[in-house]
Every structure is written in structure tokens, then in C-alpha cells.
Amino acid sequence: MKFSADDFRNLDAKNVGNWPIPVKGVAILFLCALALGAGYYFDTQDQIARLEAVQRQEGELIKEFTDKQWQAATLPKLKEQLVTIEKSLADLQRRLPNQAEVAGLIQDISQAAIATGLKSELFKPGTQLQENNYYILPINLRLSGDYHSFGKFISQVASMPRIVTQHDIVIKNLSAKGPLTMELVARIYFFPDPNSVEAPATGAKGKAPAVPAKK
């Protein structure tokens, strides 16, 4: 039995029971397909949303894992570096004299000049400066001699058990026939005597308690 478009238009939606069986079959198939399609669409959308959420969570977990893995890998090295730095700092602090030992260190520098055959033309301690929790005492030196003696003096001062740095080294030939002249500034670093006069305010460089110097 054939049905035309007019036959479908003449079907009474309120009287489905009287529809021809083939028409009923087509209608049922259409409704089933519509229901399956709607279910698939909404279920798929929900799954896609859940998938995106899980993917975001996965990315966050991977990042967190990577960060923690990096920290775990570098933490032993950082601890080892910290121990090395603390040891170096402790060694340097042991090489800083206290205020009472500065006068002897000044004497040692003067003796180094004599021992290396240099003539001391100027040996003048300058103004002491505060730097964090220690002090710096600059000593202006002018020594006369030859290159070999200058080298021995610089090496001997640098190898002292206490920290003494040498700066602004200038070697001049003031006379064609006379000895060479070397000018430099030796800096002594020391801790202040806790029983001495109160040090300048923290953060500002200034004069420290006086230290006996060689005349």
C-alpha cells in the first residue's frame, strides 16, 4: 500500500490509533531515533565537559609533580652548598682579629716591609670605617725598593693568617738613579671589642673606636 504526501498530511494526530500500521512503524522509528540522538548529544556533552576537567586536573598534577621532583632533586645540592658557604664564612670570621689584636697586626705589616728589604717612607693608619658588624682600618703606605722586594712584601702580607687586603698599588720611579717607590693602601678587617665605646649606628659608615697604631 502506497502513501502520498497528502495522505501523511491528512493523518489525525489526535487519533494515532487509527493510523495505518506502516505509518505507525515509521513514526515509532522516528521517535526512537530522536530519543537516541538527544540522549547521545546530552551524554556526550557531559562526558566532554568531564574529560576537559580531568585533563585540566591532570595538567595541574603533572606540574605539581614536576615542581616537587625538581625540588627533591636540587634540595640535597642546595643543602650541600649551604654547608660549604657556612664553612667558608666561619673560616673567614676566624681570620678576622678582634680589636685588641689590631696593633699587633699593624706591627706585623711593618715588620714585613723590613724583612723584605724595603724602606718605609710613610706608614699612616687612616680613619676606621664600620661595615656591617666589623670594622676596616686602612693604612697608607709608601715604600721604596725594587720590584723583587715589592713582590715579596705583597705576597707576605697576602699570606698573613689574618685578613689584610691591598689596594691602589702604584709603583713610581721618582729618580732615574734612585730606588722605586710603591704606594698602596692595606686594609685590616677586625671585630670591635664588645667592651669598647659603642659603635656607630647600623647602616652608616663612620669612625670606630680608636686602635693603637705604630708611631
PDB file of C-alpha atoms in Angstrom:
ATOM      1  CA  MET A   1       0.000   0.000   0.000  1.00  0.00           C
ATOM      2  CA  LYS A   2       1.425   3.340  -1.071  1.00  0.00           C
ATOM      3  CA  PHE A   3       1.034   6.642   0.787  1.00  0.00           C
ATOM      4  CA  SER A   4       1.377  10.019  -0.769  1.00  0.00           C
ATOM      5  CA  ALA A   5       2.358  13.309   0.870  1.00  0.00           C
ATOM      6  CA  ASP A   6      -1.341  14.230   1.026  1.00  0.00           C
ATOM      7  CA  ASP A   7      -2.040  11.012   2.928  1.00  0.00           C
ATOM      8  CA  PHE A   8       0.546  11.971   5.564  1.00  0.00           C
ATOM      9  CA  ARG A   9      -0.869  15.480   5.831  1.00  0.00           C
ATOM     10  CA  ASN A  10      -4.361  14.082   6.375  1.00  0.00           C
ATOM     11  CA  LEU A  11      -3.321  11.969   9.351  1.00  0.00           C
ATOM     12  CA  ASP A  12      -5.068  12.947  12.575  1.00  0.00           C
ATOM     13  CA  ALA A  13      -2.506  13.475  15.347  1.00  0.00           C
ATOM     14  CA  LYS A  14      -5.283  13.052  17.922  1.00  0.00           C
ATOM     15  CA  ASN A  15      -6.284   9.666  16.570  1.00  0.00           C
ATOM     16  CA  VAL A  16      -2.924   7.884  16.262  1.00  0.00           C
ATOM     17  CA  GLY A  17      -4.549   4.560  16.903  1.00  0.00           C
ATOM     18  CA  ASN A  18      -6.338   4.666  13.524  1.00  0.00           C
ATOM     19  CA  TRP A  19      -3.142   5.395  11.580  1.00  0.00           C
ATOM     20  CA  PRO A  20      -2.120   2.712   9.135  1.00  0.00           C
ATOM     21  CA  ILE A  21       0.391   0.235  10.527  1.00  0.00           C
ATOM     22  CA  PRO A  22       3.202   1.255   8.158  1.00  0.00           C
ATOM     23  CA  VAL A  23       2.773   4.877   9.216  1.00  0.00           C
ATOM     24  CA  LYS A  24       2.822   3.893  12.859  1.00  0.00           C
ATOM     25  CA  GLY A  25       6.071   1.995  12.247  1.00  0.00           C
ATOM     26  CA  VAL A  26       7.718   4.984  10.578  1.00  0.00           C
ATOM     27  CA  ALA A  27       6.595   7.284  13.394  1.00  0.00           C
ATOM     28  CA  ILE A  28       7.900   4.921  16.060  1.00  0.00           C
ATOM     29  CA  LEU A  29      11.270   4.611  14.304  1.00  0.00           C
ATOM     30  CA  PHE A  30      11.493   8.406  14.011  1.00  0.00           C
ATOM     31  CA  LEU A  31      10.721   8.921  17.687  1.00  0.00           C
ATOM     32  CA  CYS A  32      13.249   6.277  18.713  1.00  0.00           C
ATOM     33  CA  ALA A  33      15.945   7.864  16.556  1.00  0.00           C
ATOM     34  CA  LEU A  34      15.130  11.301  18.013  1.00  0.00           C
ATOM     35  CA  ALA A  35      15.338   9.980  21.577  1.00  0.00           C
ATOM     36  CA  LEU A  36      18.641   8.211  20.905  1.00  0.00           C
ATOM     37  CA  GLY A  37      20.079  11.306  19.257  1.00  0.00           C
ATOM     38  CA  ALA A  38      19.070  13.572  22.129  1.00  0.00           C
ATOM     39  CA  GLY A  39      20.444  11.130  24.685  1.00  0.00           C
ATOM     40  CA  TYR A  40      23.705  10.789  22.776  1.00  0.00           C
ATOM     41  CA  TYR A  41      24.056  14.569  22.446  1.00  0.00           C
ATOM     42  CA  PHE A  42      23.489  15.408  26.105  1.00  0.00           C
ATOM     43  CA  ASP A  43      25.501  12.433  27.373  1.00  0.00           C
ATOM     44  CA  THR A  44      28.368  13.260  25.029  1.00  0.00           C
ATOM     45  CA  GLN A  45      28.410  16.923  26.098  1.00  0.00           C
ATOM     46  CA  ASP A  46      28.562  15.849  29.730  1.00  0.00           C
ATOM     47  CA  GLN A  47      31.413  13.443  29.016  1.00  0.00           C
ATOM     48  CA  ILE A  48      33.322  16.091  27.071  1.00  0.00           C
ATOM     49  CA  ALA A  49      32.985  18.519  29.977  1.00  0.00           C
ATOM     50  CA  ARG A  50      34.213  15.849  32.392  1.00  0.00           C
ATOM     51  CA  LEU A  51      37.087  14.984  30.061  1.00  0.00           C
ATOM     52  CA  GLU A  52      38.200  18.631  29.891  1.00  0.00           C
ATOM     53  CA  ALA A  53      38.021  18.908  33.682  1.00  0.00           C
ATOM     54  CA  VAL A  54      40.074  15.728  34.119  1.00  0.00           C
ATOM     55  CA  GLN A  55      42.613  16.956  31.554  1.00  0.00           C
ATOM     56  CA  ARG A  56      42.989  20.239  33.454  1.00  0.00           C
ATOM     57  CA  GLN A  57      43.422  18.350  36.700  1.00  0.00           C
ATOM     58  CA  GLU A  58      45.970  16.076  35.043  1.00  0.00           C
ATOM     59  CA  GLY A  59      47.965  19.102  33.846  1.00  0.00           C
ATOM     60  CA  GLU A  60      47.955  20.628  37.337  1.00  0.00           C
ATOM     61  CA  LEU A  61      49.082  17.337  38.885  1.00  0.00           C
ATOM     62  CA  ILE A  62      51.872  16.933  36.325  1.00  0.00           C
ATOM     63  CA  LYS A  63      53.086  20.477  37.027  1.00  0.00           C
ATOM     64  CA  GLU A  64      52.944  19.896  40.776  1.00  0.00           C
ATOM     65  CA  PHE A  65      54.784  16.605  40.385  1.00  0.00           C
ATOM     66  CA  THR A  66      57.453  18.224  38.185  1.00  0.00           C
ATOM     67  CA  ASP A  67      57.968  21.065  40.686  1.00  0.00           C
ATOM     68  CA  LYS A  68      58.277  18.696  43.605  1.00  0.00           C
ATOM     69  CA  GLN A  69      60.543  16.413  41.618  1.00  0.00           C
ATOM     70  CA  TRP A  70      62.824  19.394  40.823  1.00  0.00           C
ATOM     71  CA  GLN A  71      62.829  20.417  44.485  1.00  0.00           C
ATOM     72  CA  ALA A  72      63.636  16.897  45.581  1.00  0.00           C
ATOM     73  CA  ALA A  73      66.472  16.695  43.063  1.00  0.00           C
ATOM     74  CA  THR A  74      68.005  20.073  43.947  1.00  0.00           C
ATOM     75  CA  LEU A  75      67.441  20.093  47.714  1.00  0.00           C
ATOM     76  CA  PRO A  76      70.496  17.941  48.549  1.00  0.00           C
ATOM     77  CA  LYS A  77      72.695  20.140  46.331  1.00  0.00           C
ATOM     78  CA  LEU A  78      71.323  23.307  47.931  1.00  0.00           C
ATOM     79  CA  LYS A  79      71.969  21.889  51.400  1.00  0.00           C
ATOM     80  CA  GLU A  80      75.499  20.948  50.379  1.00  0.00           C
ATOM     81  CA  GLN A  81      76.122  24.452  49.006  1.00  0.00           C
ATOM     82  CA  LEU A  82      74.757  25.978  52.209  1.00  0.00           C
ATOM     83  CA  VAL A  83      77.103  23.874  54.324  1.00  0.00           C
ATOM     84  CA  THR A  84      80.044  24.933  52.124  1.00  0.00           C
ATOM     85  CA  ILE A  85      79.086  28.611  52.367  1.00  0.00           C
ATOM     86  CA  GLU A  86      78.664  28.423  56.144  1.00  0.00           C
ATOM     87  CA  LYS A  87      82.055  26.712  56.466  1.00  0.00           C
ATOM     88  CA  SER A  88      83.726  29.374  54.295  1.00  0.00           C
ATOM     89  CA  LEU A  89      82.073  32.113  56.323  1.00  0.00           C
ATOM     90  CA  ALA A  90      83.229  30.542  59.580  1.00  0.00           C
ATOM     91  CA  ASP A  91      86.782  30.277  58.220  1.00  0.00           C
ATOM     92  CA  LEU A  92      86.757  33.937  57.192  1.00  0.00           C
ATOM     93  CA  GLN A  93      85.388  35.024  60.557  1.00  0.00           C
ATOM     94  CA  ARG A  94      88.186  33.110  62.320  1.00  0.00           C
ATOM     95  CA  ARG A  95      90.672  35.102  60.234  1.00  0.00           C
ATOM     96  CA  LEU A  96      89.284  38.421  61.464  1.00  0.00           C
ATOM     97  CA  PRO A  97      91.180  39.672  64.527  1.00  0.00           C
ATOM     98  CA  ASN A  98      89.494  41.375  67.417  1.00  0.00           C
ATOM     99  CA  GLN A  99      90.248  44.988  68.248  1.00  0.00           C
ATOM    100  CA  ALA A 100      92.935  44.117  70.759  1.00  0.00           C
ATOM    101  CA  GLU A 101      94.893  42.199  68.106  1.00  0.00           C
ATOM    102  CA  VAL A 102      94.941  45.019  65.529  1.00  0.00           C
ATOM    103  CA  ALA A 103      98.000  46.764  66.988  1.00  0.00           C
ATOM    104  CA  GLY A 104      99.988  43.530  66.653  1.00  0.00           C
ATOM    105  CA  LEU A 105      98.805  43.099  63.060  1.00  0.00           C
ATOM    106  CA  ILE A 106      99.947  46.646  62.233  1.00  0.00           C
ATOM    107  CA  GLN A 107     103.338  45.723  63.680  1.00  0.00           C
ATOM    108  CA  ASP A 108     103.413  42.566  61.517  1.00  0.00           C
ATOM    109  CA  ILE A 109     102.851  44.639  58.345  1.00  0.00           C
ATOM    110  CA  SER A 110     105.661  46.984  59.336  1.00  0.00           C
ATOM    111  CA  GLN A 111     107.954  44.027  60.038  1.00  0.00           C
ATOM    112  CA  ALA A 112     107.093  42.524  56.626  1.00  0.00           C
ATOM    113  CA  ALA A 113     108.400  45.680  54.952  1.00  0.00           C
ATOM    114  CA  ILE A 114     111.645  45.468  56.925  1.00  0.00           C
ATOM    115  CA  ALA A 115     112.032  41.732  56.300  1.00  0.00           C
ATOM    116  CA  THR A 116     111.732  42.180  52.542  1.00  0.00           C
ATOM    117  CA  GLY A 117     114.366  44.918  52.445  1.00  0.00           C
ATOM    118  CA  LEU A 118     112.022  47.851  51.878  1.00  0.00           C
ATOM    119  CA  LYS A 119     112.400  51.296  53.359  1.00  0.00           C
ATOM    120  CA  SER A 120     109.220  52.699  54.925  1.00  0.00           C
ATOM    121  CA  GLU A 121     108.705  56.344  53.974  1.00  0.00           C
ATOM    122  CA  LEU A 122     105.073  56.519  55.058  1.00  0.00           C
ATOM    123  CA  PHE A 123     103.114  54.280  57.416  1.00  0.00           C
ATOM    124  CA  LYS A 124      99.902  56.055  58.380  1.00  0.00           C
ATOM    125  CA  PRO A 125      96.694  54.410  59.657  1.00  0.00           C
ATOM    126  CA  GLY A 126      93.627  56.182  58.307  1.00  0.00           C
ATOM    127  CA  THR A 127      90.082  56.643  59.552  1.00  0.00           C
ATOM    128  CA  GLN A 128      88.408  53.437  60.662  1.00  0.00           C
ATOM    129  CA  LEU A 129      85.126  52.556  58.977  1.00  0.00           C
ATOM    130  CA  GLN A 130      82.220  50.401  60.057  1.00  0.00           C
ATOM    131  CA  GLU A 131      80.985  47.811  57.573  1.00  0.00           C
ATOM    132  CA  ASN A 132      78.064  45.694  58.815  1.00  0.00           C
ATOM    133  CA  ASN A 133      79.309  44.031  62.038  1.00  0.00           C
ATOM    134  CA  TYR A 134      83.043  44.546  61.504  1.00  0.00           C
ATOM    135  CA  TYR A 135      85.469  47.427  61.005  1.00  0.00           C
ATOM    136  CA  ILE A 136      88.014  48.339  58.354  1.00  0.00           C
ATOM    137  CA  LEU A 137      91.260  50.107  59.197  1.00  0.00           C
ATOM    138  CA  PRO A 138      93.059  51.465  56.086  1.00  0.00           C
ATOM    139  CA  ILE A 139      96.808  52.026  56.329  1.00  0.00           C
ATOM    140  CA  ASN A 140      98.523  54.297  53.794  1.00  0.00           C
ATOM    141  CA  LEU A 141     101.979  53.011  52.885  1.00  0.00           C
ATOM    142  CA  ARG A 142     104.861  54.413  50.864  1.00  0.00           C
ATOM    143  CA  LEU A 143     107.772  52.040  50.493  1.00  0.00           C
ATOM    144  CA  SER A 144     110.984  52.299  48.496  1.00  0.00           C
ATOM    145  CA  GLY A 145     112.965  49.429  46.998  1.00  0.00           C
ATOM    146  CA  ASP A 146     112.956  47.277  43.858  1.00  0.00           C
ATOM    147  CA  TYR A 147     110.370  45.188  42.037  1.00  0.00           C
ATOM    148  CA  HIS A 148     111.555  41.956  43.610  1.00  0.00           C
ATOM    149  CA  SER A 149     111.208  43.332  47.143  1.00  0.00           C
ATOM    150  CA  PHE A 150     107.790  44.806  46.341  1.00  0.00           C
ATOM    151  CA  GLY A 151     106.605  41.402  45.140  1.00  0.00           C
ATOM    152  CA  LYS A 152     107.872  39.656  48.268  1.00  0.00           C
ATOM    153  CA  PHE A 153     106.193  42.217  50.521  1.00  0.00           C
ATOM    154  CA  ILE A 154     102.834  41.959  48.748  1.00  0.00           C
ATOM    155  CA  SER A 155     102.988  38.155  48.859  1.00  0.00           C
ATOM    156  CA  GLN A 156     103.965  38.106  52.541  1.00  0.00           C
ATOM    157  CA  VAL A 157     101.109  40.430  53.560  1.00  0.00           C
ATOM    158  CA  ALA A 158      98.602  38.464  51.461  1.00  0.00           C
ATOM    159  CA  SER A 159      99.608  35.201  53.166  1.00  0.00           C
ATOM    160  CA  MET A 160      99.147  36.512  56.712  1.00  0.00           C
ATOM    161  CA  PRO A 161      96.809  34.386  58.851  1.00  0.00           C
ATOM    162  CA  ARG A 162      94.619  37.447  59.404  1.00  0.00           C
ATOM    163  CA  ILE A 163      92.750  39.087  56.519  1.00  0.00           C
ATOM    164  CA  VAL A 164      94.649  42.064  55.098  1.00  0.00           C
ATOM    165  CA  THR A 165      93.783  43.273  51.594  1.00  0.00           C
ATOM    166  CA  GLN A 166      95.946  45.569  49.456  1.00  0.00           C
ATOM    167  CA  HIS A 167      94.542  48.280  47.190  1.00  0.00           C
ATOM    168  CA  ASP A 168      95.507  51.192  44.941  1.00  0.00           C
ATOM    169  CA  ILE A 169      99.014  49.897  44.322  1.00  0.00           C
ATOM    170  CA  VAL A 170     101.139  52.381  42.353  1.00  0.00           C
ATOM    171  CA  ILE A 171     104.835  51.978  41.578  1.00  0.00           C
ATOM    172  CA  LYS A 172     106.751  55.087  40.593  1.00  0.00           C
ATOM    173  CA  ASN A 173     110.293  55.896  39.593  1.00  0.00           C
ATOM    174  CA  LEU A 174     110.838  59.282  41.219  1.00  0.00           C
ATOM    175  CA  SER A 175     114.523  59.401  40.370  1.00  0.00           C
ATOM    176  CA  ALA A 176     116.420  57.918  37.466  1.00  0.00           C
ATOM    177  CA  LYS A 177     119.177  56.712  39.801  1.00  0.00           C
ATOM    178  CA  GLY A 178     117.179  56.226  42.976  1.00  0.00           C
ATOM    179  CA  PRO A 179     115.041  53.253  44.120  1.00  0.00           C
ATOM    180  CA  LEU A 180     111.483  52.679  43.022  1.00  0.00           C
ATOM    181  CA  THR A 181     108.629  53.881  45.196  1.00  0.00           C
ATOM    182  CA  MET A 182     105.463  51.884  45.833  1.00  0.00           C
ATOM    183  CA  GLU A 183     102.328  53.419  47.322  1.00  0.00           C
ATOM    184  CA  LEU A 184      99.396  51.306  48.453  1.00  0.00           C
ATOM    185  CA  VAL A 185      96.586  51.064  50.968  1.00  0.00           C
ATOM    186  CA  ALA A 186      96.485  47.994  53.222  1.00  0.00           C
ATOM    187  CA  ARG A 187      93.116  47.303  54.817  1.00  0.00           C
ATOM    188  CA  ILE A 188      92.823  45.456  58.101  1.00  0.00           C
ATOM    189  CA  TYR A 189      89.435  43.912  58.917  1.00  0.00           C
ATOM    190  CA  PHE A 190      88.570  43.301  62.560  1.00  0.00           C
ATOM    191  CA  PHE A 191      85.759  42.770  65.034  1.00  0.00           C
ATOM    192  CA  PRO A 192      85.197  45.524  67.604  1.00  0.00           C
ATOM    193  CA  ASP A 193      85.814  44.943  71.274  1.00  0.00           C
ATOM    194  CA  PRO A 194      82.371  44.408  72.874  1.00  0.00           C
ATOM    195  CA  ASN A 195      83.601  46.301  75.959  1.00  0.00           C
ATOM    196  CA  SER A 196      84.756  49.335  73.970  1.00  0.00           C
ATOM    197  CA  VAL A 197      82.885  52.539  73.190  1.00  0.00           C
ATOM    198  CA  GLU A 198      79.546  51.980  71.458  1.00  0.00           C
ATOM    199  CA  ALA A 199      79.919  51.571  67.706  1.00  0.00           C
ATOM    200  CA  PRO A 200      78.213  53.894  65.189  1.00  0.00           C
ATOM    201  CA  ALA A 201      74.600  53.253  64.272  1.00  0.00           C
ATOM    202  CA  THR A 202      73.973  50.284  61.985  1.00  0.00           C
ATOM    203  CA  GLY A 203      73.772  51.055  58.282  1.00  0.00           C
ATOM    204  CA  ALA A 204      76.021  54.097  58.348  1.00  0.00           C
ATOM    205  CA  LYS A 205      79.759  54.085  57.819  1.00  0.00           C
ATOM    206  CA  GLY A 206      81.686  56.048  60.396  1.00  0.00           C
ATOM    207  CA  LYS A 207      84.518  56.108  62.876  1.00  0.00           C
ATOM    208  CA  ALA A 208      85.089  53.107  65.071  1.00  0.00           C
ATOM    209  CA  PRO A 209      86.751  53.035  68.474  1.00  0.00           C
ATOM    210  CA  ALA A 210      90.377  54.073  68.243  1.00  0.00           C
ATOM    211  CA  VAL A 211      93.008  51.371  67.760  1.00  0.00           C
ATOM    212  CA  PRO A 212      96.594  51.888  68.910  1.00  0.00           C
ATOM    213  CA  ALA A 213      98.835  52.371  65.885  1.00  0.00           C
ATOM    214  CA  LYS A 214     102.581  52.176  65.381  1.00  0.00           C
ATOM    215  CA  LYS A 215     104.177  55.619  65.506  1.00  0.00           C
TER     216      LYS A 215
END
